[in-house]
């Protein structure tokens, strides 16, 4: 079993990072011989989409040295996704959506021929059979409130992850981090992490991992 942990907050005191750490700690207890791949997007230099991105549509044998060099990080990030059985993503909410390092990661891993294919029926995600847990941290509260329509984080992530074939996605939202309910919300998130890992272990027992 392989777990890919992705962090996208650069804050040292990050709530989402503390919760992905907790997820990894609990996951390791359930899977002592499992492998954990750590991808910290605040320490990964991700390129912008430039003309070299056209190399993603070219015959790999015909890539220029510049295109090959440019696409190396995209290839590496996609290999990490392919290797993972479970993916945990820490996502701070910034301005009602995801942080730019997470968006830059999405731009690198959403790639025709590698994670999505276009056919007669339209686009088809190529990553399948993986479980994703997204742990968000938010200053306010959105889920089940009148502010739900301002949440452009969870709907966007569900859509883009599904687009590349990741449809089994659980959200754990640590909301209210800017008010008096912060600690209670983090405790609730830790409980949901326990439940998510227990569910994964039960699925392993039923269908094998
Ligand atoms: C630049 C910036 C923008 C933010 N925008 C929002 C927002 O739109 N909605 C919200 O609920 N909280 C917002 N927050 C609060 C963060 O979501 C909150 O601090 C959260 O804990 C950040 O995740 P992290 O602790 O993992 O870094 C914002 C914080 C920053 C620094």
Coordinates of N, CA and C and ligand atoms in Angstrom, one line a residue, residues 9 11 14-16 92-96 137-140 142 177, ligand 1:
X9 N -0.1 24.3 1.8 CA 0.0 25.5 2.6 C 1.5 25.7 2.9
X11 N 2.4 27.9 5.3 CA 2.4 28.4 6.6 C 3.0 27.3 7.6
X14 N 0.4 25.8 9.8 CA -0.8 25.4 9.0 C -1.7 24.4 9.6
X15 N -3.0 24.6 9.6 CA -3.9 23.7 10.1 C -4.0 22.5 9.2
X16 N -4.1 22.7 7.9 CA -4.2 21.6 6.9 C -3.0 20.7 7.0
X92 N -5.5 24.6 2.1 CA -6.1 25.8 2.7 C -7.0 26.5 1.8
X93 N -8.1 27.1 2.3 CA -9.0 27.9 1.5 C -8.4 29.3 1.4
X94 N -8.1 29.8 0.2 CA -7.6 31.2 0.0 C -8.6 31.8 -0.9
X95 N -9.2 32.9 -0.5 CA -10.1 33.7 -1.4 C -11.1 32.8 -2.0
X96 N -11.7 32.0 -1.2 CA -12.9 31.1 -1.5 C -12.5 29.9 -2.4
X137 N -8.7 23.5 5.3 CA -8.7 24.4 6.4 C -9.3 25.7 5.9
X138 N -10.2 26.3 6.7 CA -11.0 27.5 6.3 C -11.2 28.4 7.5
X139 N -11.1 29.7 7.2 CA -11.3 30.7 8.3 C -12.7 30.7 8.8
X140 N -13.7 30.6 7.8 CA -15.1 30.6 8.1 C -15.8 29.3 7.9
X142 N -18.8 27.1 5.6 CA -19.5 27.1 4.3 C -20.5 26.0 4.3
X177 N -11.7 28.3 11.4 CA -10.3 28.4 12.0 C -10.0 29.9 12.4
Ligands
LIG1 C1 -4.6 34.9 1.7 C2 -5.6 34.3 2.5 C3 -6.9 34.2 2.0 C4 -7.9 33.6 2.8 N1 -9.2 33.5 2.3 C5 -10.1 32.8 3.0 C6 -11.4 32.7 2.5 O1 -11.8 33.1 1.4 N2 -12.4 32.0 3.2 C7 -12.1 31.5 4.5 O2 -12.9 30.9 5.1 N3 -10.8 31.7 5.0 C8 -9.9 32.3 4.3 N4 -8.6 32.4 4.8 C9 -8.3 31.8 6.1 C10 -7.6 30.4 5.8 O3 -8.5 29.6 5.1 C11 -7.3 29.7 7.2 O4 -6.3 30.5 7.8 C12 -6.8 28.3 7.0 O5 -6.4 27.8 8.3 C13 -5.6 28.3 6.1 O6 -5.1 26.9 5.9 P1 -3.7 26.5 6.6 O7 -3.8 26.8 8.1 O8 -3.5 25.1 6.3 O9 -2.6 27.4 6.0 C14 -7.6 33.0 4.0 C15 -6.3 33.1 4.5 C16 -5.3 33.7 3.8 C17 -3.9 33.8 4.3

